[in-house]
Short mmCIF file of C-alpha atoms in Angstrom, two decimals:
data_model
loop_
_atom_site.label_atom_id
_atom_site.label_comp_id
_atom_site.label_asym_id
_atom_site.label_seq_id
_atom_site.Cartn_x
_atom_site.Cartn_y
_atom_site.Cartn_z
CA MET Z 1 -3.26 4.50 0.67
CA ASN Z 2 -4.31 1.08 -0.55
CA SER Z 3 -1.32 -0.82 0.82
CA ILE Z 4 1.17 -0.22 3.63
CA SER Z 5 4.40 -1.99 4.50
CA VAL Z 6 4.75 -2.53 8.21
CA PHE Z 7 8.32 -2.90 9.44
CA CYS Z 8 8.53 -4.49 12.88
CA GLY Z 9 10.07 -7.21 15.00
CA SER Z 10 10.18 -10.94 14.45
CA SER Z 11 10.19 -11.15 18.25
CA GLU Z 12 7.30 -10.18 20.51
CA GLY Z 13 9.39 -8.34 23.08
CA ASN Z 14 8.10 -7.97 26.63
CA ASP Z 15 5.75 -4.98 26.46
CA LYS Z 16 2.11 -6.10 26.35
CA ASP Z 17 1.02 -2.68 25.05
CA ILE Z 18 3.21 -3.16 21.97
CA ILE Z 19 1.74 -6.62 21.35
CA ASN Z 20 -1.82 -5.34 21.79
CA THR Z 21 -1.21 -2.30 19.58
CA ALA Z 22 0.28 -4.50 16.83
CA PHE Z 23 -2.91 -6.57 16.92
CA LYS Z 24 -5.04 -3.40 16.85
CA LEU Z 25 -3.02 -2.07 13.88
CA GLY Z 26 -3.88 -5.18 11.87
CA LYS Z 27 -7.57 -4.79 12.70
CA THR Z 28 -7.51 -1.10 11.75
CA LEU Z 29 -5.83 -1.80 8.41
CA ALA Z 30 -8.44 -4.48 7.66
CA GLU Z 31 -11.29 -2.12 8.56
CA ARG Z 32 -9.85 0.57 6.29
CA GLN Z 33 -9.32 -2.00 3.51
CA ILE Z 34 -5.59 -1.33 3.44
CA THR Z 35 -3.49 -4.30 2.30
CA LEU Z 36 -0.66 -5.27 4.64
CA VAL Z 37 2.73 -5.79 3.03
CA TYR Z 38 5.20 -7.32 5.48
CA GLY Z 39 7.94 -9.89 6.07
CA ALA Z 40 5.62 -12.96 5.79
CA ALA Z 41 6.31 -14.38 9.25
CA LYS Z 42 3.79 -15.84 11.66
CA ILE Z 43 6.08 -15.10 14.62
CA GLY Z 44 6.78 -11.97 16.63
CA ILE Z 45 5.10 -8.59 16.37
CA MET Z 46 4.84 -8.98 12.60
CA GLY Z 47 2.88 -12.19 13.11
CA LYS Z 48 0.46 -10.36 15.43
CA VAL Z 49 -0.25 -7.66 12.84
CA ALA Z 50 -0.87 -10.26 10.11
CA GLU Z 51 -2.95 -12.55 12.35
CA SER Z 52 -5.26 -9.69 13.28
CA LEU Z 53 -5.61 -8.54 9.69
CA ILE Z 54 -6.49 -12.06 8.53
CA GLU Z 55 -8.98 -12.54 11.38
CA ASN Z 56 -10.68 -9.32 10.33
CA GLY Z 57 -10.93 -10.20 6.63
CA GLY Z 58 -8.02 -8.09 5.40
CA LYS Z 59 -5.57 -8.74 2.57
CA THR Z 60 -1.95 -9.66 3.29
CA ILE Z 61 1.10 -9.81 1.08
CA GLY Z 62 4.09 -11.53 2.65
CA VAL Z 63 7.59 -11.20 1.21
CA ILE Z 64 10.28 -13.54 2.49
CA PRO Z 65 13.75 -14.59 1.31
CA THR Z 66 14.28 -18.29 0.59
CA PHE Z 67 16.69 -18.82 3.48
CA LEU Z 68 14.03 -17.74 6.02
CA LYS Z 69 11.17 -19.70 4.46
CA THR Z 70 10.62 -22.55 6.89
CA LYS Z 71 7.30 -23.89 8.12
CA GLU Z 72 8.15 -22.63 11.63
CA ILE Z 73 8.44 -19.04 10.41
CA VAL Z 74 6.37 -18.38 7.29
CA HIS Z 75 2.66 -17.62 7.61
CA THR Z 76 0.60 -20.04 5.52
CA GLU Z 77 -2.71 -18.13 5.44
CA LEU Z 78 -1.61 -15.03 3.52
CA THR Z 79 -3.46 -13.64 0.51
CA GLU Z 80 -0.17 -13.69 -1.40
CA LEU Z 81 3.30 -15.02 -0.57
CA ILE Z 82 6.34 -13.84 -2.53
CA THR Z 83 9.70 -15.57 -2.13
CA THR Z 84 12.88 -13.65 -2.94
CA GLU Z 85 16.52 -14.61 -3.35
CA ASN Z 86 17.79 -12.28 -0.64
CA MET Z 87 16.96 -9.55 1.87
CA HIS Z 88 17.65 -6.70 -0.55
CA ASP Z 89 15.18 -8.04 -3.12
CA ARG Z 90 12.66 -8.46 -0.30
CA LYS Z 91 12.87 -4.75 0.56
CA ILE Z 92 12.57 -3.71 -3.08
CA ILE Z 93 9.39 -5.76 -3.57
CA MET Z 94 7.91 -4.47 -0.31
CA TYR Z 95 8.66 -0.93 -1.50
CA GLU Z 96 7.10 -1.53 -4.93
CA LYS Z 97 3.91 -3.02 -3.47
CA SER Z 98 3.36 -0.27 -0.85
CA ASP Z 99 1.84 3.20 -0.85
CA GLY Z 100 3.41 4.00 2.52
CA PHE Z 101 5.42 2.56 5.40
CA ILE Z 102 4.76 2.19 9.12
CA ILE Z 103 7.50 1.40 11.60
CA ILE Z 104 6.47 -0.20 14.88
CA PRO Z 105 8.82 -1.66 17.52
CA GLY Z 106 11.52 -4.04 16.41
CA GLY Z 107 15.27 -4.61 16.50
CA PHE Z 108 18.18 -4.28 14.08
CA GLY Z 109 16.16 -5.52 11.08
CA THR Z 110 13.46 -2.94 11.69
CA MET Z 111 16.08 -0.20 12.04
CA ASP Z 112 17.70 -1.34 8.77
CA GLU Z 113 14.35 -1.15 6.96
CA PHE Z 114 13.49 2.23 8.49
CA PHE Z 115 16.81 3.86 7.65
CA GLU Z 116 16.92 2.46 4.13
CA ILE Z 117 13.41 3.61 3.23
CA THR Z 118 13.98 7.06 4.79
CA THR Z 119 17.28 7.39 2.93
CA TRP Z 120 15.51 6.55 -0.34
CA GLY Z 121 13.00 9.30 0.46
CA GLN Z 122 15.77 11.76 1.32
CA LEU Z 123 17.44 11.02 -2.02
CA GLY Z 124 14.17 11.60 -3.87
CA LEU Z 125 13.82 7.96 -4.96
CA HIS Z 126 10.27 7.90 -3.60
CA THR Z 127 7.65 10.28 -2.21
CA LYS Z 128 5.68 7.80 -0.11
CA PRO Z 129 4.82 8.62 3.52
CA ILE Z 130 6.88 7.04 6.29
CA GLY Z 131 5.29 6.86 9.72
CA ILE Z 132 6.57 5.84 13.13
CA LEU Z 133 3.96 4.44 15.51
CA ASN Z 134 5.67 5.43 18.75
CA ILE Z 135 4.10 2.96 21.17
CA ASN Z 136 4.92 3.74 24.82
CA GLY Z 137 7.72 6.06 23.72
CA TYR Z 138 9.65 3.16 22.17
CA TYR Z 139 11.19 5.42 19.53
CA ASP Z 140 11.83 8.46 21.77
CA PRO Z 141 15.60 7.74 22.00
CA LEU Z 142 15.86 7.26 18.22
CA LEU Z 143 14.02 10.53 17.59
CA GLU Z 144 16.33 12.29 20.08
CA GLN Z 145 19.35 10.90 18.21
CA CYS Z 146 17.89 12.22 14.97
CA LYS Z 147 17.67 15.67 16.59
CA VAL Z 148 21.36 15.35 17.51
CA MET Z 149 22.11 14.61 13.84
CA VAL Z 150 20.21 17.77 12.86
CA ASN Z 151 21.96 19.88 15.52
CA ARG Z 152 25.39 18.62 14.43
CA GLY Z 153 24.71 19.31 10.76
CA PHE Z 154 24.47 15.73 9.50
CA LEU Z 155 20.73 15.71 8.80
CA LYS Z 156 18.47 18.45 7.49
CA GLN Z 157 15.44 19.32 9.60
CA GLU Z 158 13.18 19.01 6.56
CA ASN Z 159 14.29 15.38 6.10
CA LEU Z 160 13.55 14.59 9.75
CA ASP Z 161 10.19 16.36 9.45
CA ALA Z 162 9.35 14.17 6.45
CA VAL Z 163 8.98 11.22 8.86
CA VAL Z 164 5.58 11.46 10.53
CA VAL Z 165 5.25 10.32 14.14
CA ASP Z 166 2.25 9.61 16.33
CA ASP Z 167 1.47 7.44 19.32
CA THR Z 168 -1.97 6.45 18.04
CA ILE Z 169 -2.88 4.37 15.00
CA ASP Z 170 -5.63 6.69 13.76
CA GLY Z 171 -3.48 9.77 14.31
CA LEU Z 172 -0.60 8.25 12.38
CA LEU Z 173 -2.77 7.10 9.47
CA ASN Z 174 -4.36 10.55 9.24
CA LYS Z 175 -0.93 12.21 9.14
CA MET Z 176 0.21 9.76 6.48
CA ASN Z 177 -2.90 10.41 4.38
CA ASN Z 178 -2.17 14.17 4.55
CA TYR Z 179 1.56 13.77 3.87
CA LYS Z 180 3.16 16.32 1.55
CA PRO Z 181 6.39 14.94 0.06
CA LEU Z 182 9.59 16.89 -0.10
CA PRO Z 183 10.62 18.24 -3.49
CA ALA Z 184 13.26 16.11 -5.22
CA PRO Z 185 16.82 17.22 -4.43
CA LYS Z 186 18.03 19.76 -7.00
CA TRP Z 187 21.28 17.88 -7.50
CA LEU Z 188 19.51 14.61 -8.35
CA ASN Z 189 20.02 13.35 -11.91
CA LYS Z 190 16.42 12.35 -12.64
CA GLU Z 191 17.33 10.66 -15.94
CA GLY Z 192 19.53 8.24 -14.03
CA LEU Z 193 16.63 6.83 -12.04
#
């Protein structure tokens, strides 16, 4: 993987381990020469990942919609800054510029990004690895809910298994590098893509 989108919070939260791990993730991506693609902010957990990557000589691509682009929010030291018309276009560009996706702690926006990119994978619209960095068990309740969806027949186990999970950065990146995508759904009209 040459580039990874990191979906995470625009807030820092109150767990120091999450903040420290976000900073470590940026450093690790820089060391592995993996470009960060993210929401372009200098605030919150996403700002920590970008700050660390920049401090360690890494490349950063920030993608931000016009209505969020204020000097208080946008990071001014990025390798590349892309401004979009809206949130949907932001996600499409982040998808196009990434070889994989990592989800670290965040709120509703992070959940929106996670569920959209996993749904695209489930529909066969992409075969890129999606990883959850489960810092301090942050995503344990979400993963339990996903198991409920499987048990109640609303989600196939193979689609849940397509999301790789680890509580360490190196472990997650190794799983993502060894990711084997699901075959495209048989009912998918490939000409319509």
